[in-house]
XYZ file of C-alpha atoms in Angstrom:
445
model
C 14.026 -24.918 -3.790
C 17.426 -25.076 -2.142
C 17.546 -25.200 1.628
C 16.681 -27.679 4.370
C 13.148 -28.507 5.371
C 11.782 -26.894 8.502
C 12.592 -29.089 11.513
C 10.111 -29.708 14.340
C 11.109 -28.122 17.652
C 11.553 -30.962 20.190
C 11.009 -28.534 23.100
C 7.486 -27.700 21.957
C 6.090 -24.467 23.363
C 8.887 -24.347 25.953
C 11.187 -23.034 23.242
C 9.441 -19.666 23.642
C 10.736 -19.463 27.232
C 14.327 -19.500 26.001
C 15.914 -16.124 26.996
C 17.345 -15.529 23.519
C 14.033 -16.353 21.872
C 12.335 -13.856 24.194
C 15.062 -11.315 23.476
C 14.279 -11.478 19.758
C 10.816 -10.078 20.545
C 12.371 -6.808 21.707
C 15.083 -6.758 19.048
C 12.339 -7.267 16.454
C 10.567 -4.221 17.905
C 13.758 -2.185 17.614
C 14.251 -3.319 14.007
C 10.675 -2.622 12.943
C 10.215 0.790 14.574
C 12.236 2.990 12.164
C 11.029 1.283 8.987
C 7.689 3.086 8.601
C 9.082 6.297 10.075
C 11.226 6.699 6.959
C 8.646 4.927 4.767
C 4.861 4.778 4.962
C 4.377 7.058 7.982
C 6.926 9.491 6.540
C 4.982 9.636 3.272
C 1.702 10.164 5.199
C 3.308 13.052 7.116
C 4.500 14.678 3.904
C 1.166 14.178 2.115
C -0.733 15.519 5.122
C 1.326 18.715 4.824
C 0.538 18.976 1.099
C 3.785 17.678 -0.435
C 3.251 16.462 -4.033
C 3.076 12.731 -4.814
C 6.052 12.953 -7.170
C 8.253 14.409 -4.417
C 7.020 11.763 -1.956
C 7.890 9.046 -4.463
C 11.443 10.317 -4.893
C 11.869 10.737 -1.121
C 11.058 7.031 -0.774
C 14.609 6.444 -2.029
C 15.646 7.247 1.538
C 14.718 3.627 2.246
C 17.280 2.378 -0.253
C 19.749 2.191 2.623
C 18.151 -1.194 3.378
C 18.757 -2.240 -0.217
C 22.471 -1.381 -0.318
C 23.442 -2.451 3.207
C 25.412 -5.322 1.702
C 28.058 -2.702 0.816
C 28.989 -2.137 4.464
C 27.830 -5.478 5.911
C 31.406 -6.895 5.649
C 32.530 -4.081 7.947
C 29.853 -5.015 10.501
C 30.727 -8.698 10.066
C 34.442 -8.313 10.803
C 35.352 -4.865 12.197
C 35.653 -4.185 15.920
C 34.305 -0.913 17.322
C 36.708 0.826 19.714
C 35.759 0.167 23.344
C 32.198 -0.969 22.511
C 33.283 -4.274 20.955
C 35.504 -5.032 23.921
C 32.679 -4.312 26.366
C 29.732 -5.840 24.496
C 31.100 -8.123 21.775
C 31.007 -7.696 18.004
C 27.264 -8.077 17.316
C 25.957 -6.130 20.299
C 28.401 -3.252 19.791
C 27.143 -2.607 16.259
C 23.534 -2.988 17.397
C 23.968 -0.384 20.131
C 25.704 2.120 17.843
C 22.964 1.782 15.209
C 20.198 2.160 17.794
C 21.678 5.372 19.178
C 21.982 6.777 15.625
C 18.329 5.915 14.873
C 17.048 7.506 18.102
C 19.053 10.682 17.444
C 17.800 10.941 13.840
C 14.136 10.431 14.793
C 14.387 13.139 17.429
C 16.004 15.365 14.802
C 13.026 14.771 12.488
C 10.663 15.573 15.360
C 12.132 19.046 15.776
C 12.283 19.920 12.048
C 9.373 21.250 9.971
C 9.226 19.780 6.417
C 7.356 22.835 5.150
C 10.304 25.056 6.002
C 13.293 22.650 5.955
C 12.376 19.689 3.735
C 16.032 19.109 2.881
C 17.047 18.857 6.544
C 14.169 16.458 7.257
C 15.384 14.333 4.340
C 18.918 14.295 5.794
C 17.620 13.177 9.198
C 15.555 10.485 7.435
C 18.643 9.284 5.526
C 20.590 9.024 8.799
C 17.722 7.077 10.396
C 17.531 4.766 7.364
C 21.265 4.015 7.400
C 21.140 3.381 11.141
C 18.127 1.110 10.639
C 19.819 -0.844 7.840
C 22.987 -1.285 9.934
C 20.929 -2.449 12.908
C 19.214 -4.998 10.653
C 22.581 -6.414 9.547
C 23.731 -6.883 13.144
C 20.399 -8.274 14.413
C 20.041 -10.703 11.493
C 23.533 -12.028 12.188
C 22.802 -12.293 15.909
C 19.521 -14.157 15.260
C 21.138 -16.783 13.053
C 24.177 -17.228 15.335
C 22.521 -17.101 18.756
C 20.586 -20.381 18.604
C 20.651 -23.794 16.934
C 18.749 -24.485 13.708
C 15.851 -26.212 15.453
C 15.165 -22.969 17.360
C 15.394 -20.675 14.322
C 11.660 -20.983 13.669
C 10.896 -19.712 17.175
C 13.538 -16.976 16.840
C 11.937 -15.851 13.572
C 8.426 -16.006 15.067
C 9.225 -13.791 18.059
C 11.263 -11.454 15.845
C 8.345 -11.034 13.418
C 5.942 -10.489 16.336
C 8.106 -7.743 17.836
C 8.691 -6.278 14.396
C 4.976 -6.081 13.688
C 4.172 -4.553 17.081
C 6.711 -1.857 16.194
C 5.010 -1.398 12.825
C 1.770 -0.842 14.762
C 3.470 1.738 16.987
C 5.142 3.533 14.069
C 1.989 3.298 11.940
C -1.216 3.490 13.972
C 0.522 4.937 17.027
C 2.253 7.729 15.126
C -0.886 8.536 13.129
C -3.001 8.793 16.301
C -0.421 11.009 18.007
C -0.251 13.226 14.916
C -4.046 13.383 14.831
C -4.305 14.252 18.529
C -1.425 16.719 18.684
C 1.291 17.008 16.030
C 3.744 15.092 13.869
C 6.559 16.471 16.039
C 5.110 14.709 19.089
C 4.661 11.507 17.075
C 8.286 11.389 15.945
C 9.576 12.451 19.363
C 7.795 9.555 21.053
C 9.080 7.138 18.400
C 12.639 8.314 19.034
C 12.237 7.625 22.763
C 10.830 4.146 22.047
C 14.212 3.159 20.586
C 15.184 2.734 24.252
C 13.526 -0.714 24.017
C 16.248 -1.901 21.643
C 19.050 -0.164 23.522
C 18.120 -1.792 26.846
C 17.706 -5.213 25.203
C 21.125 -4.980 23.557
C 22.721 -4.193 26.916
C 20.976 -7.137 28.617
C 21.359 -10.022 26.115
C 24.481 -12.193 25.798
C 26.823 -12.161 22.806
C 26.524 -15.358 20.697
C 29.367 -17.835 20.258
C 30.028 -18.798 16.628
C 31.349 -22.181 15.475
C 32.986 -22.426 12.039
C 32.677 -25.741 10.175
C 35.624 -27.656 8.720
C 34.718 -26.889 5.099
C 34.823 -23.162 5.774
C 38.137 -23.480 7.633
C 39.626 -25.249 4.609
C 38.193 -22.564 2.322
C 39.831 -19.797 4.361
C 43.085 -21.755 4.598
C 43.388 -21.468 0.820
C 43.141 -17.698 1.242
C 45.884 -17.812 3.893
C 48.088 -19.898 1.602
C 47.535 -17.411 -1.227
C 48.485 -14.465 0.972
C 51.692 -16.219 1.968
C 52.843 -16.027 -1.659
C 51.918 -12.366 -2.250
C 54.595 -9.734 -2.681
C 52.795 -7.332 -0.337
C 53.960 -7.042 3.261
C 52.943 -5.072 6.339
C 49.729 -3.022 6.254
C 49.111 -3.758 2.562
C 49.069 -7.483 3.213
C 46.866 -7.027 6.291
C 44.435 -4.897 4.289
C 44.373 -7.431 1.471
C 43.763 -10.237 3.963
C 40.883 -8.319 5.569
C 39.237 -7.490 2.254
C 39.474 -11.057 0.995
C 38.204 -12.527 4.266
C 35.423 -9.991 4.805
C 34.285 -9.288 1.247
C 35.439 -12.004 -1.156
C 35.077 -15.145 0.975
C 31.368 -14.735 1.895
C 30.329 -14.400 -1.754
C 32.796 -16.975 -3.073
C 31.662 -19.503 -0.450
C 28.002 -19.035 -1.381
C 28.662 -19.587 -5.102
C 30.930 -22.549 -4.336
C 28.169 -24.126 -2.248
C 25.313 -23.699 -4.737
C 27.087 -23.507 -8.099
C 25.085 -22.138 -11.030
C 21.854 -22.498 -9.062
C 23.123 -19.577 -6.933
C 22.233 -17.160 -9.738
C 18.658 -18.459 -9.849
C 18.388 -18.177 -6.057
C 19.610 -14.564 -6.124
C 17.228 -13.677 -8.977
C 14.313 -15.189 -7.057
C 15.251 -13.269 -3.897
C 15.463 -10.033 -5.918
C 11.953 -10.419 -7.326
C 10.076 -12.125 -4.479
C 8.865 -8.935 -2.727
C 8.926 -6.666 -5.761
C 5.138 -6.302 -5.846
C 4.761 -5.346 -2.176
C 7.610 -2.830 -2.120
C 6.631 -1.282 -5.446
C 3.159 -0.325 -4.212
C 3.905 0.075 -0.488
C 5.232 3.634 -0.645
C 1.948 4.887 -2.099
C -0.347 3.020 0.309
C -0.923 5.829 2.844
C -1.140 8.606 0.215
C -3.660 6.362 -1.608
C -5.831 5.991 1.510
C -5.721 9.745 2.156
C -6.493 10.611 -1.480
C -9.398 8.177 -1.474
C -10.943 10.011 1.470
C -10.109 7.896 4.528
C -9.180 9.785 7.715
C -5.890 9.345 9.604
C -7.845 7.614 12.398
C -9.376 5.119 9.929
C -5.972 4.414 8.428
C -4.490 3.914 11.902
C -7.283 1.603 13.093
C -7.785 -0.479 9.944
C -4.600 -0.359 7.852
C -2.224 -0.349 10.840
C -3.907 -1.933 13.893
C -6.223 -4.420 12.165
C -3.479 -4.995 9.587
C -1.079 -6.012 12.358
C -3.457 -8.699 13.556
C -3.847 -10.030 10.031
C -0.061 -10.045 9.524
C 0.525 -11.996 12.731
C -2.209 -14.432 11.699
C -0.439 -14.864 8.370
C 2.893 -15.438 10.119
C 1.401 -18.157 12.348
C -0.275 -19.838 9.385
C 3.000 -19.605 7.453
C 4.877 -21.398 10.238
C 2.285 -24.184 10.354
C 2.270 -24.602 6.564
C 6.085 -24.741 6.374
C 6.156 -27.382 9.107
C 3.606 -29.430 7.160
C 4.642 -28.887 3.532
C 8.203 -27.470 3.614
C 9.593 -24.099 2.533
C 9.502 -24.501 -1.258
C 5.779 -25.055 -1.757
C 4.803 -22.200 0.545
C 7.229 -19.838 -1.188
C 5.510 -20.717 -4.456
C 2.100 -20.108 -2.887
C 3.109 -16.681 -1.561
C 4.668 -15.765 -4.920
C 1.149 -16.125 -6.367
C -0.596 -14.404 -3.464
C 1.386 -11.141 -3.504
C 0.280 -9.872 -6.941
C -3.253 -11.207 -6.389
C -3.687 -9.064 -3.266
C -2.674 -5.943 -5.197
C -5.792 -6.421 -7.288
C -7.802 -5.969 -4.087
C -6.466 -2.424 -3.892
C -7.471 -1.819 -7.514
C -10.989 -2.887 -6.496
C -10.865 -0.526 -3.484
C -9.793 2.351 -5.742
C -12.779 1.531 -7.998
C -15.444 1.458 -5.248
C -14.099 4.461 -3.330
C -13.751 5.115 0.434
C -15.900 2.212 1.638
C -14.839 0.877 5.046
C -15.657 -2.731 4.170
C -13.497 -2.432 1.051
C -10.517 -1.210 3.064
C -11.015 -4.009 5.617
C -11.096 -6.718 2.918
C -8.101 -5.282 1.037
C -6.035 -5.001 4.238
C -7.058 -8.512 5.293
C -5.932 -10.029 1.987
C -2.701 -8.045 1.771
C -1.557 -8.492 5.369
C -2.373 -12.192 5.744
C -0.429 -12.789 2.536
C 2.407 -10.538 3.699
C 2.704 -12.176 7.128
C 2.773 -15.616 5.577
C 5.447 -14.522 3.103
C 7.636 -12.858 5.731
C 7.790 -15.866 8.068
C 8.513 -18.259 5.207
C 11.084 -16.005 3.571
C 13.038 -15.380 6.802
C 13.340 -19.141 7.301
C 14.426 -19.554 3.662
C 17.086 -16.828 3.777
C 18.423 -18.094 7.118
C 18.824 -21.571 5.611
C 21.054 -20.142 2.875
C 23.678 -18.584 5.181
C 26.974 -19.944 6.501
C 27.518 -18.871 10.128
C 31.112 -17.943 9.311
C 29.764 -15.078 7.153
C 26.282 -14.596 8.583
C 26.054 -10.797 8.469
C 27.458 -10.403 4.968
C 25.545 -13.244 3.319
C 22.220 -12.389 4.975
C 22.738 -8.729 4.063
C 23.330 -9.794 0.457
C 20.032 -11.671 0.409
C 17.968 -9.015 2.191
C 19.528 -6.224 0.101
C 18.638 -8.039 -3.102
C 15.163 -8.628 -1.716
C 14.465 -4.874 -1.489
C 16.756 -3.144 -4.024
C 14.688 -3.593 -7.251
C 11.474 -2.572 -5.489
C 13.102 0.439 -3.846
C 14.530 1.636 -7.155
C 11.147 1.382 -8.856
C 9.310 2.858 -5.860
C 10.909 6.222 -6.489
C 8.801 6.552 -9.633
C 5.531 5.320 -8.134
C 4.239 8.792 -7.297
C 4.821 9.916 -10.876
C 3.152 6.735 -12.169
C 0.090 7.125 -9.897
C -0.390 10.720 -10.989
C 0.001 9.721 -14.645
C -2.337 6.712 -14.859
C -4.594 6.945 -11.785
C -4.991 4.530 -8.875
C -6.849 1.623 -10.545
C -4.329 1.118 -13.405
C -1.509 1.738 -10.915
C -2.437 -1.325 -8.855
C -2.838 -3.491 -11.957
C 0.700 -2.496 -12.962
C 2.049 -3.331 -9.487
C 0.368 -6.741 -9.658
C 2.121 -7.464 -12.954
C 5.524 -6.946 -11.299
C 4.952 -10.220 -9.412
C 5.199 -12.400 -12.543
C 9.037 -12.817 -12.492
C 8.964 -14.283 -8.960
C 6.284 -16.798 -9.945
C 8.289 -17.955 -12.978
C 11.545 -18.224 -10.989
C 9.796 -20.162 -8.210
C 8.670 -22.773 -10.745
C 12.185 -22.960 -12.233
C 13.796 -23.456 -8.819
C 11.322 -26.217 -7.992
C 12.515 -28.062 -11.100
C 16.294 -27.564 -10.798
C 16.824 -27.599 -7.030
C 15.819 -29.982 -4.257
C 12.741 -28.662 -2.447
C 13.130 -27.541 1.160
C-alpha cells in the first residue's frame, strides 16, 4: 500500500495541547454537523412525515455535493476571496464563507415545511450540502498544512472526535428535539450551532505552506511552456491559472505514483462503497422495523458515537503497531461483514439487543476505518496542491456510493430489508480485491 508508515509522536500526550490540534476538535464539529442534516437525519424527517422510500432515496443525491467537490476544489485551492482572503488568509476565508452558507441553509430548512414545499426544502438542502462540501475542502487542506507529519495523527484524532460529536448532535440531538417539539426547532438549533465553526475560524491562525524543490521544478516546466505560447494578456493569465490549479495537482500525483496511481484511485473509490450504499436507508429501516425516534437517538446515534470513537482509538493504536496497509485490508473485510448484522436485525425484528449489537459492530468498524483512511489519504497529498488532491481522493471515496444510494429506496421496497443488506454487503468485494492487489504491487505503509 503506497504511503509512509505512521510515525510515533515524540511529544506524547502533550501533542494534544497544541493549539492547532485543539482547534481541529471544533473544526471537526463544524464539518460533521451538516452531514446528517442533509443525509440520515434528513431522511428520518422525511420518513416521519410519510414521504415514500423511493423519493427519500432520490433525495439522497443531495449529498453528492461531497462526491463532486473536486470540480471546484481548484478554485478553493488557488482563488482569493475579495476582502475575506486579505483579512483571514486563503484557507480561513473559504472556511468562513462556507460556514455562513451552511448556517443560512439550515435555518432555511427549519422554516420550510416539506409537506407543503418539498422542492424548496430540497433546494435549501442542496445549498447546505454544497456549503458543507466546500467547507470540507478548506478544512482538509488546513489540517494537512497546519502541522508537521508527526502531528497529523493527533490532528486526525481530534478532528474525528469533533466530527463524531457533531454527528451525535445532528443525529441524536436533532431526533430528541424533533420528538420533544418539532423538526423546525431541531433544524433551527443545528443552524445556530454552526457558530462553533465560525468562531473557531476567526480565532485560529492561517497555516504557512512550504513547497518542495521537486514541485517547484514541476511548476517551472509549466512556466517555461507558457513563455512559448502565442496567447498574451488575460488569455495567458487564464491559461496559467487553469494549468496551475487544475492540471498540475493531477499531473503531479500521476507523476509521483505512475501506473499504481490508477489502482490507488480505484481502491479509494470502492473502500467505503458498502457503508455509503446502505447508510441512507439506515434511519428509515429503524423506523420501519418499529423502533421509536428516542431509541434511534439513544442507541444508533449516542451509543453509536461511543463505539465509533472506540473504533477510532483502536485504529490509531493498530496503525502505530502494524502500519496503514494491513489495517486498511482489515477494515475492507469488516465493512461488508457488519452489513450482515443489519440483515440479522431485519430478520429478528425490533429487538433492542439486536440493534445494540448491530450498531456496535458497524460503528466500531466505521471508526477504525475512518481514522486509518484519513491518515492514508493525507499521506498521498502534496502540500503544494493539498485542497485539490485531497478533494480528488475524498470525492472518489463517496461518488460511487452516492450514485448508487439514490436507488436504495427503490431496491429496499423491491426486495425487502434482509436481501437489501446482503446486496449491500456484496458491494464491499471490489475493495477487498483491490486491497490485496495493492499489497502486492506497492510498498506497504
